[in-house]
């Protein structure tokens, strides 16, 4: 896919929970490229561990712990290992891919912990590396037409619209290319522009508006606008407000 788009795509099979395996990847990149300008942490694979609709007292904690390791600790392992290469890069950027651009509850306890922790991880990385040239942000897609989602609906990239009858919200979905183009636009910014965005959270639809991007079919999906006009989006907004209200209302933390 990368090569077809004009780049040079080089695949590597890596278990990002295995520090030795990640170290081998670092060695390969060091040998072949010598530096790293952009790191996108997008390891997930936790759909079968999300436990949607499960009460807290019925949760399988083992599954939840595995999700935390798989989707958070793997990101930390990778960023830690890649730092020497990033320090040699040009205006280096770390991107943490999450789900949702707010602090709202995401419907399942462990899933919520992961997706909010990934946002916090981008902020913590930015704060930890503030004296360096490395910046970090979090980015969320909207309703993503990933391979897993297409499989769930029993459709393909070509027939995805057939799933709208099952879930009308799917009409506002987007391809992974859409958020990828937003990340590429962030990566192309100069050091000052990256610094101005350091530690923040961005959404694919916002990046599309800012940088004039489209999806592969020329459309500009706006999941945020659709959510704002939907009951679930209003529920998310109320949940986000409750989260913010959990913090003391004072000018600065103690």
PDB file of C-alpha atoms in Angstrom:
ATOM      1  CA  UNK A   1       0.000   0.000   0.000  1.00  0.00           C
ATOM      2  CA  UNK A   2       2.765   2.450   0.927  1.00  0.00           C
ATOM      3  CA  UNK A   3       4.797   1.604  -2.149  1.00  0.00           C
ATOM      4  CA  UNK A   4       1.715   1.848  -4.377  1.00  0.00           C
ATOM      5  CA  UNK A   5       1.154   5.363  -3.038  1.00  0.00           C
ATOM      6  CA  UNK A   6       4.650   6.411  -4.095  1.00  0.00           C
ATOM      7  CA  UNK A   7       6.601   5.632  -0.950  1.00  0.00           C
ATOM      8  CA  UNK A   8       8.787   2.719   0.045  1.00  0.00           C
ATOM      9  CA  UNK A   9       6.938   0.256   2.248  1.00  0.00           C
ATOM     10  CA  UNK A  10       9.110  -2.172   4.198  1.00  0.00           C
ATOM     11  CA  UNK A  11       7.250  -4.692   6.344  1.00  0.00           C
ATOM     12  CA  UNK A  12       8.461  -6.136   9.636  1.00  0.00           C
ATOM     13  CA  UNK A  13       6.786  -8.710  11.861  1.00  0.00           C
ATOM     14  CA  UNK A  14       7.339  -7.588  15.462  1.00  0.00           C
ATOM     15  CA  UNK A  15       5.799  -8.422  18.830  1.00  0.00           C
ATOM     16  CA  UNK A  16       5.807  -4.963  20.405  1.00  0.00           C
ATOM     17  CA  UNK A  17       5.307  -6.473  23.862  1.00  0.00           C
ATOM     18  CA  UNK A  18       8.699  -8.161  23.500  1.00  0.00           C
ATOM     19  CA  UNK A  19      11.522  -5.726  24.265  1.00  0.00           C
ATOM     20  CA  UNK A  20      14.100  -7.924  22.535  1.00  0.00           C
ATOM     21  CA  UNK A  21      11.998  -8.084  19.370  1.00  0.00           C
ATOM     22  CA  UNK A  22      11.589  -4.312  19.358  1.00  0.00           C
ATOM     23  CA  UNK A  23      15.340  -3.929  19.895  1.00  0.00           C
ATOM     24  CA  UNK A  24      15.899  -6.033  16.773  1.00  0.00           C
ATOM     25  CA  UNK A  25      13.622  -3.677  14.837  1.00  0.00           C
ATOM     26  CA  UNK A  26      15.600  -0.709  16.140  1.00  0.00           C
ATOM     27  CA  UNK A  27      18.806  -2.369  14.961  1.00  0.00           C
ATOM     28  CA  UNK A  28      17.314  -2.912  11.508  1.00  0.00           C
ATOM     29  CA  UNK A  29      16.155   0.698  11.195  1.00  0.00           C
ATOM     30  CA  UNK A  30      19.522   1.923  12.461  1.00  0.00           C
ATOM     31  CA  UNK A  31      21.312  -0.145   9.828  1.00  0.00           C
ATOM     32  CA  UNK A  32      18.979   0.652   6.926  1.00  0.00           C
ATOM     33  CA  UNK A  33      17.990   4.271   7.649  1.00  0.00           C
ATOM     34  CA  UNK A  34      20.040   5.590  10.558  1.00  0.00           C
ATOM     35  CA  UNK A  35      17.269   7.732  12.029  1.00  0.00           C
ATOM     36  CA  UNK A  36      13.513   7.997  12.580  1.00  0.00           C
ATOM     37  CA  UNK A  37      11.386  11.082  11.899  1.00  0.00           C
ATOM     38  CA  UNK A  38       7.963   9.680  12.782  1.00  0.00           C
ATOM     39  CA  UNK A  39       6.777   6.969  15.169  1.00  0.00           C
ATOM     40  CA  UNK A  40       3.094   5.991  15.079  1.00  0.00           C
ATOM     41  CA  UNK A  41       2.044   3.819  18.018  1.00  0.00           C
ATOM     42  CA  UNK A  42      -1.118   2.060  16.885  1.00  0.00           C
ATOM     43  CA  UNK A  43      -0.817  -1.411  18.419  1.00  0.00           C
ATOM     44  CA  UNK A  44      -4.306  -2.495  19.477  1.00  0.00           C
ATOM     45  CA  UNK A  45      -5.871  -5.872  18.645  1.00  0.00           C
ATOM     46  CA  UNK A  46      -8.034  -5.789  21.756  1.00  0.00           C
ATOM     47  CA  UNK A  47     -11.477  -6.174  20.202  1.00  0.00           C
ATOM     48  CA  UNK A  48     -11.859  -9.686  21.609  1.00  0.00           C
ATOM     49  CA  UNK A  49     -10.931  -8.451  25.090  1.00  0.00           C
ATOM     50  CA  UNK A  50     -13.151  -5.348  25.323  1.00  0.00           C
ATOM     51  CA  UNK A  51     -16.011  -7.076  27.228  1.00  0.00           C
ATOM     52  CA  UNK A  52     -18.752  -4.740  26.030  1.00  0.00           C
ATOM     53  CA  UNK A  53     -21.864  -4.764  28.198  1.00  0.00           C
ATOM     54  CA  UNK A  54     -20.111  -6.573  31.049  1.00  0.00           C
ATOM     55  CA  UNK A  55     -20.694  -5.325  34.594  1.00  0.00           C
ATOM     56  CA  UNK A  56     -17.593  -4.553  36.650  1.00  0.00           C
ATOM     57  CA  UNK A  57     -18.229  -7.456  39.015  1.00  0.00           C
ATOM     58  CA  UNK A  58     -18.387  -9.832  36.045  1.00  0.00           C
ATOM     59  CA  UNK A  59     -15.250  -8.656  34.251  1.00  0.00           C
ATOM     60  CA  UNK A  60     -12.516 -11.074  33.247  1.00  0.00           C
ATOM     61  CA  UNK A  61      -9.569  -9.213  34.756  1.00  0.00           C
ATOM     62  CA  UNK A  62      -7.102 -11.447  32.941  1.00  0.00           C
ATOM     63  CA  UNK A  63      -8.462 -10.276  29.596  1.00  0.00           C
ATOM     64  CA  UNK A  64      -8.361  -6.693  30.791  1.00  0.00           C
ATOM     65  CA  UNK A  65      -4.775  -6.973  31.976  1.00  0.00           C
ATOM     66  CA  UNK A  66      -3.791  -8.482  28.629  1.00  0.00           C
ATOM     67  CA  UNK A  67      -5.429  -5.547  26.857  1.00  0.00           C
ATOM     68  CA  UNK A  68      -3.489  -3.054  28.972  1.00  0.00           C
ATOM     69  CA  UNK A  69      -0.218  -4.806  28.153  1.00  0.00           C
ATOM     70  CA  UNK A  70      -1.066  -5.162  24.492  1.00  0.00           C
ATOM     71  CA  UNK A  71      -2.343  -1.643  23.829  1.00  0.00           C
ATOM     72  CA  UNK A  72      -0.494   0.568  26.342  1.00  0.00           C
ATOM     73  CA  UNK A  73       2.681  -1.107  27.575  1.00  0.00           C
ATOM     74  CA  UNK A  74       3.587  -2.049  23.998  1.00  0.00           C
ATOM     75  CA  UNK A  75       3.479   1.645  23.077  1.00  0.00           C
ATOM     76  CA  UNK A  76       5.777   2.536  25.969  1.00  0.00           C
ATOM     77  CA  UNK A  77       8.227  -0.231  25.077  1.00  0.00           C
ATOM     78  CA  UNK A  78       8.333   0.965  21.470  1.00  0.00           C
ATOM     79  CA  UNK A  79       8.748   4.663  22.240  1.00  0.00           C
ATOM     80  CA  UNK A  80      11.498   3.941  24.758  1.00  0.00           C
ATOM     81  CA  UNK A  81      13.392   1.794  22.259  1.00  0.00           C
ATOM     82  CA  UNK A  82      12.974   4.250  19.377  1.00  0.00           C
ATOM     83  CA  UNK A  83      14.136   7.359  21.252  1.00  0.00           C
ATOM     84  CA  UNK A  84      17.781   7.153  20.092  1.00  0.00           C
ATOM     85  CA  UNK A  85      16.617   7.002  16.467  1.00  0.00           C
ATOM     86  CA  UNK A  86      14.076   9.782  16.988  1.00  0.00           C
ATOM     87  CA  UNK A  87      16.748  12.034  18.474  1.00  0.00           C
ATOM     88  CA  UNK A  88      18.622  11.684  15.175  1.00  0.00           C
ATOM     89  CA  UNK A  89      15.512  12.501  13.144  1.00  0.00           C
ATOM     90  CA  UNK A  90      14.352  15.758  11.596  1.00  0.00           C
ATOM     91  CA  UNK A  91      11.666  17.477  13.704  1.00  0.00           C
ATOM     92  CA  UNK A  92      10.693  14.052  15.131  1.00  0.00           C
ATOM     93  CA  UNK A  93       7.121  13.265  16.090  1.00  0.00           C
ATOM     94  CA  UNK A  94       5.494  10.490  18.135  1.00  0.00           C
ATOM     95  CA  UNK A  95       1.822   9.835  17.385  1.00  0.00           C
ATOM     96  CA  UNK A  96      -0.414   7.842  19.726  1.00  0.00           C
ATOM     97  CA  UNK A  97      -3.523   6.554  17.938  1.00  0.00           C
ATOM     98  CA  UNK A  98      -6.599   6.414  20.177  1.00  0.00           C
ATOM     99  CA  UNK A  99     -10.385   6.282  19.911  1.00  0.00           C
ATOM    100  CA  UNK A 100     -12.185   9.494  20.792  1.00  0.00           C
ATOM    101  CA  UNK A 101     -10.914  13.001  21.378  1.00  0.00           C
ATOM    102  CA  UNK A 102     -12.424  13.616  24.807  1.00  0.00           C
ATOM    103  CA  UNK A 103     -12.480  12.315  28.363  1.00  0.00           C
ATOM    104  CA  UNK A 104     -15.889  10.667  28.028  1.00  0.00           C
ATOM    105  CA  UNK A 105     -16.535   7.103  29.179  1.00  0.00           C
ATOM    106  CA  UNK A 106     -16.201   4.744  26.229  1.00  0.00           C
ATOM    107  CA  UNK A 107     -18.703   2.131  27.335  1.00  0.00           C
ATOM    108  CA  UNK A 108     -16.480  -0.664  28.664  1.00  0.00           C
ATOM    109  CA  UNK A 109     -14.135  -0.295  31.628  1.00  0.00           C
ATOM    110  CA  UNK A 110     -10.897  -1.728  30.248  1.00  0.00           C
ATOM    111  CA  UNK A 111     -11.511  -0.305  26.777  1.00  0.00           C
ATOM    112  CA  UNK A 112     -12.055   3.107  28.356  1.00  0.00           C
ATOM    113  CA  UNK A 113      -8.854   2.806  30.373  1.00  0.00           C
ATOM    114  CA  UNK A 114      -6.837   1.943  27.268  1.00  0.00           C
ATOM    115  CA  UNK A 115      -8.152   4.669  24.985  1.00  0.00           C
ATOM    116  CA  UNK A 116      -7.923   7.407  27.615  1.00  0.00           C
ATOM    117  CA  UNK A 117      -4.513   6.157  28.739  1.00  0.00           C
ATOM    118  CA  UNK A 118      -3.216   6.426  25.177  1.00  0.00           C
ATOM    119  CA  UNK A 119      -4.236  10.097  25.145  1.00  0.00           C
ATOM    120  CA  UNK A 120      -2.528  10.600  28.492  1.00  0.00           C
ATOM    121  CA  UNK A 121       0.516   8.729  27.170  1.00  0.00           C
ATOM    122  CA  UNK A 122       0.888  11.269  24.360  1.00  0.00           C
ATOM    123  CA  UNK A 123       0.697  14.107  26.895  1.00  0.00           C
ATOM    124  CA  UNK A 124       3.099  12.399  29.303  1.00  0.00           C
ATOM    125  CA  UNK A 125       5.550  11.736  26.473  1.00  0.00           C
ATOM    126  CA  UNK A 126       5.364  15.369  25.397  1.00  0.00           C
ATOM    127  CA  UNK A 127       5.951  16.552  28.959  1.00  0.00           C
ATOM    128  CA  UNK A 128       8.794  14.099  29.551  1.00  0.00           C
ATOM    129  CA  UNK A 129      10.565  15.137  26.340  1.00  0.00           C
ATOM    130  CA  UNK A 130       9.739  18.838  26.471  1.00  0.00           C
ATOM    131  CA  UNK A 131      13.414  19.825  26.602  1.00  0.00           C
ATOM    132  CA  UNK A 132      14.181  17.757  23.505  1.00  0.00           C
ATOM    133  CA  UNK A 133      13.298  18.199  19.843  1.00  0.00           C
ATOM    134  CA  UNK A 134      10.777  15.339  19.988  1.00  0.00           C
ATOM    135  CA  UNK A 135       7.067  16.192  20.055  1.00  0.00           C
ATOM    136  CA  UNK A 136       4.141  13.876  20.772  1.00  0.00           C
ATOM    137  CA  UNK A 137       0.424  14.043  20.007  1.00  0.00           C
ATOM    138  CA  UNK A 138      -2.611  11.769  20.113  1.00  0.00           C
ATOM    139  CA  UNK A 139      -4.792  11.282  17.043  1.00  0.00           C
ATOM    140  CA  UNK A 140      -8.192   9.644  16.709  1.00  0.00           C
ATOM    141  CA  UNK A 141     -10.027   8.485  13.616  1.00  0.00           C
ATOM    142  CA  UNK A 142     -13.804   8.573  13.418  1.00  0.00           C
ATOM    143  CA  UNK A 143     -15.861   5.453  12.695  1.00  0.00           C
ATOM    144  CA  UNK A 144     -13.039   3.523  11.084  1.00  0.00           C
ATOM    145  CA  UNK A 145     -13.532   1.092   8.221  1.00  0.00           C
ATOM    146  CA  UNK A 146     -10.720  -1.112   9.455  1.00  0.00           C
ATOM    147  CA  UNK A 147     -10.336  -4.720   8.356  1.00  0.00           C
ATOM    148  CA  UNK A 148     -11.859  -5.855  11.647  1.00  0.00           C
ATOM    149  CA  UNK A 149     -14.880  -3.558  11.293  1.00  0.00           C
ATOM    150  CA  UNK A 150     -15.479  -4.578   7.682  1.00  0.00           C
ATOM    151  CA  UNK A 151     -15.290  -8.225   8.736  1.00  0.00           C
ATOM    152  CA  UNK A 152     -17.725  -7.562  11.595  1.00  0.00           C
ATOM    153  CA  UNK A 153     -20.300  -6.189   9.154  1.00  0.00           C
ATOM    154  CA  UNK A 154     -19.569  -8.820   6.517  1.00  0.00           C
ATOM    155  CA  UNK A 155     -18.616  -6.261   3.865  1.00  0.00           C
ATOM    156  CA  UNK A 156     -15.524  -5.206   1.924  1.00  0.00           C
ATOM    157  CA  UNK A 157     -13.844  -1.933   1.023  1.00  0.00           C
ATOM    158  CA  UNK A 158     -15.989  -1.902  -2.113  1.00  0.00           C
ATOM    159  CA  UNK A 159     -19.319  -2.964  -0.555  1.00  0.00           C
ATOM    160  CA  UNK A 160     -19.063  -1.137   2.776  1.00  0.00           C
ATOM    161  CA  UNK A 161     -22.202   0.912   2.115  1.00  0.00           C
ATOM    162  CA  UNK A 162     -24.240  -2.293   2.411  1.00  0.00           C
ATOM    163  CA  UNK A 163     -23.603  -2.135   6.169  1.00  0.00           C
ATOM    164  CA  UNK A 164     -25.414   1.201   6.508  1.00  0.00           C
ATOM    165  CA  UNK A 165     -28.711  -0.701   6.644  1.00  0.00           C
ATOM    166  CA  UNK A 166     -27.400  -2.478   9.749  1.00  0.00           C
ATOM    167  CA  UNK A 167     -25.852   0.622  11.344  1.00  0.00           C
ATOM    168  CA  UNK A 168     -26.859   4.013   9.872  1.00  0.00           C
ATOM    169  CA  UNK A 169     -23.885   5.664  11.618  1.00  0.00           C
ATOM    170  CA  UNK A 170     -21.638   3.723   9.244  1.00  0.00           C
ATOM    171  CA  UNK A 171     -22.603   6.188   6.507  1.00  0.00           C
ATOM    172  CA  UNK A 172     -20.234   8.630   8.212  1.00  0.00           C
ATOM    173  CA  UNK A 173     -17.320   6.194   8.460  1.00  0.00           C
ATOM    174  CA  UNK A 174     -13.861   6.669   6.991  1.00  0.00           C
ATOM    175  CA  UNK A 175     -10.969   4.616   5.647  1.00  0.00           C
ATOM    176  CA  UNK A 176      -7.685   4.255   7.543  1.00  0.00           C
ATOM    177  CA  UNK A 177      -6.119   6.332   4.762  1.00  0.00           C
ATOM    178  CA  UNK A 178      -8.083   9.381   5.949  1.00  0.00           C
ATOM    179  CA  UNK A 179      -6.529   9.515   9.409  1.00  0.00           C
ATOM    180  CA  UNK A 180      -3.207   8.475   7.869  1.00  0.00           C
ATOM    181  CA  UNK A 181      -3.254  11.555   5.666  1.00  0.00           C
ATOM    182  CA  UNK A 182      -3.874  13.676   8.739  1.00  0.00           C
ATOM    183  CA  UNK A 183      -0.904  12.123  10.517  1.00  0.00           C
ATOM    184  CA  UNK A 184       1.258  12.673   7.427  1.00  0.00           C
ATOM    185  CA  UNK A 185       0.238  16.339   7.423  1.00  0.00           C
ATOM    186  CA  UNK A 186       1.261  16.685  11.077  1.00  0.00           C
ATOM    187  CA  UNK A 187       4.559  14.938  10.386  1.00  0.00           C
ATOM    188  CA  UNK A 188       5.319  17.369   7.548  1.00  0.00           C
ATOM    189  CA  UNK A 189       5.054  20.428   9.809  1.00  0.00           C
ATOM    190  CA  UNK A 190       8.191  22.268  10.847  1.00  0.00           C
ATOM    191  CA  UNK A 191       9.567  22.194  14.388  1.00  0.00           C
ATOM    192  CA  UNK A 192       7.754  25.334  15.571  1.00  0.00           C
ATOM    193  CA  UNK A 193       4.401  24.148  14.244  1.00  0.00           C
ATOM    194  CA  UNK A 194       4.871  20.766  15.900  1.00  0.00           C
ATOM    195  CA  UNK A 195       5.868  22.414  19.186  1.00  0.00           C
ATOM    196  CA  UNK A 196       2.655  24.464  19.125  1.00  0.00           C
ATOM    197  CA  UNK A 197       0.684  21.208  18.952  1.00  0.00           C
ATOM    198  CA  UNK A 198       2.815  19.228  21.403  1.00  0.00           C
ATOM    199  CA  UNK A 199       0.843  17.077  23.829  1.00  0.00           C
ATOM    200  CA  UNK A 200      -2.518  17.772  22.222  1.00  0.00           C
ATOM    201  CA  UNK A 201      -5.264  15.518  20.854  1.00  0.00           C
ATOM    202  CA  UNK A 202      -6.379  15.717  17.221  1.00  0.00           C
ATOM    203  CA  UNK A 203      -9.163  14.101  15.224  1.00  0.00           C
ATOM    204  CA  UNK A 204      -9.090  12.999  11.599  1.00  0.00           C
ATOM    205  CA  UNK A 205     -11.958  15.307  10.667  1.00  0.00           C
ATOM    206  CA  UNK A 206     -10.300  18.317  12.287  1.00  0.00           C
ATOM    207  CA  UNK A 207      -7.010  17.607  10.534  1.00  0.00           C
ATOM    208  CA  UNK A 208      -8.888  17.257   7.236  1.00  0.00           C
ATOM    209  CA  UNK A 209     -10.380  20.707   7.709  1.00  0.00           C
ATOM    210  CA  UNK A 210      -7.078  22.259   8.762  1.00  0.00           C
ATOM    211  CA  UNK A 211      -4.988  20.765   5.967  1.00  0.00           C
ATOM    212  CA  UNK A 212      -7.570  20.393   3.194  1.00  0.00           C
ATOM    213  CA  UNK A 213      -7.568  16.586   3.148  1.00  0.00           C
ATOM    214  CA  UNK A 214     -10.017  14.099   1.669  1.00  0.00           C
ATOM    215  CA  UNK A 215     -10.656  10.395   1.973  1.00  0.00           C
ATOM    216  CA  UNK A 216      -9.822   8.035  -0.877  1.00  0.00           C
ATOM    217  CA  UNK A 217     -13.154   8.701  -2.619  1.00  0.00           C
ATOM    218  CA  UNK A 218     -12.783  12.479  -2.392  1.00  0.00           C
ATOM    219  CA  UNK A 219     -15.237  12.824   0.499  1.00  0.00           C
ATOM    220  CA  UNK A 220     -14.482  14.548   3.808  1.00  0.00           C
ATOM    221  CA  UNK A 221     -16.068  12.439   6.568  1.00  0.00           C
ATOM    222  CA  UNK A 222     -16.800  14.416   9.731  1.00  0.00           C
ATOM    223  CA  UNK A 223     -17.522  12.007  12.538  1.00  0.00           C
ATOM    224  CA  UNK A 224     -17.346  14.818  15.085  1.00  0.00           C
ATOM    225  CA  UNK A 225     -20.154  16.781  13.438  1.00  0.00           C
ATOM    226  CA  UNK A 226     -22.264  13.648  13.092  1.00  0.00           C
ATOM    227  CA  UNK A 227     -21.698  12.727  16.735  1.00  0.00           C
ATOM    228  CA  UNK A 228     -22.623  16.219  17.918  1.00  0.00           C
ATOM    229  CA  UNK A 229     -25.981  15.809  16.186  1.00  0.00           C
ATOM    230  CA  UNK A 230     -26.620  12.311  17.571  1.00  0.00           C
ATOM    231  CA  UNK A 231     -27.860  11.013  20.905  1.00  0.00           C
ATOM    232  CA  UNK A 232     -24.655   9.054  21.528  1.00  0.00           C
ATOM    233  CA  UNK A 233     -22.601  12.185  20.877  1.00  0.00           C
ATOM    234  CA  UNK A 234     -24.641  14.185  23.340  1.00  0.00           C
ATOM    235  CA  UNK A 235     -24.130  11.398  25.880  1.00  0.00           C
ATOM    236  CA  UNK A 236     -20.384  11.584  25.222  1.00  0.00           C
ATOM    237  CA  UNK A 237     -20.407  15.356  25.713  1.00  0.00           C
ATOM    238  CA  UNK A 238     -22.215  14.996  29.041  1.00  0.00           C
ATOM    239  CA  UNK A 239     -19.785  12.303  30.167  1.00  0.00           C
ATOM    240  CA  UNK A 240     -16.821  14.474  29.144  1.00  0.00           C
ATOM    241  CA  UNK A 241     -18.251  17.355  31.193  1.00  0.00           C
ATOM    242  CA  UNK A 242     -18.598  15.090  34.231  1.00  0.00           C
ATOM    243  CA  UNK A 243     -14.984  14.024  33.821  1.00  0.00           C
ATOM    244  CA  UNK A 244     -13.775  17.632  33.731  1.00  0.00           C
ATOM    245  CA  UNK A 245     -15.956  18.409  36.751  1.00  0.00           C
ATOM    246  CA  UNK A 246     -14.045  15.761  38.703  1.00  0.00           C
ATOM    247  CA  UNK A 247     -11.072  18.126  38.930  1.00  0.00           C
ATOM    248  CA  UNK A 248     -10.988  20.933  41.539  1.00  0.00           C
ATOM    249  CA  UNK A 249     -11.916  24.273  40.047  1.00  0.00           C
ATOM    250  CA  UNK A 250      -8.805  26.249  40.816  1.00  0.00           C
ATOM    251  CA  UNK A 251      -6.232  28.102  38.689  1.00  0.00           C
ATOM    252  CA  UNK A 252      -3.534  25.471  39.126  1.00  0.00           C
ATOM    253  CA  UNK A 253      -3.219  22.033  40.719  1.00  0.00           C
ATOM    254  CA  UNK A 254      -1.838  21.757  44.257  1.00  0.00           C
TER     255      UNK A 254
END
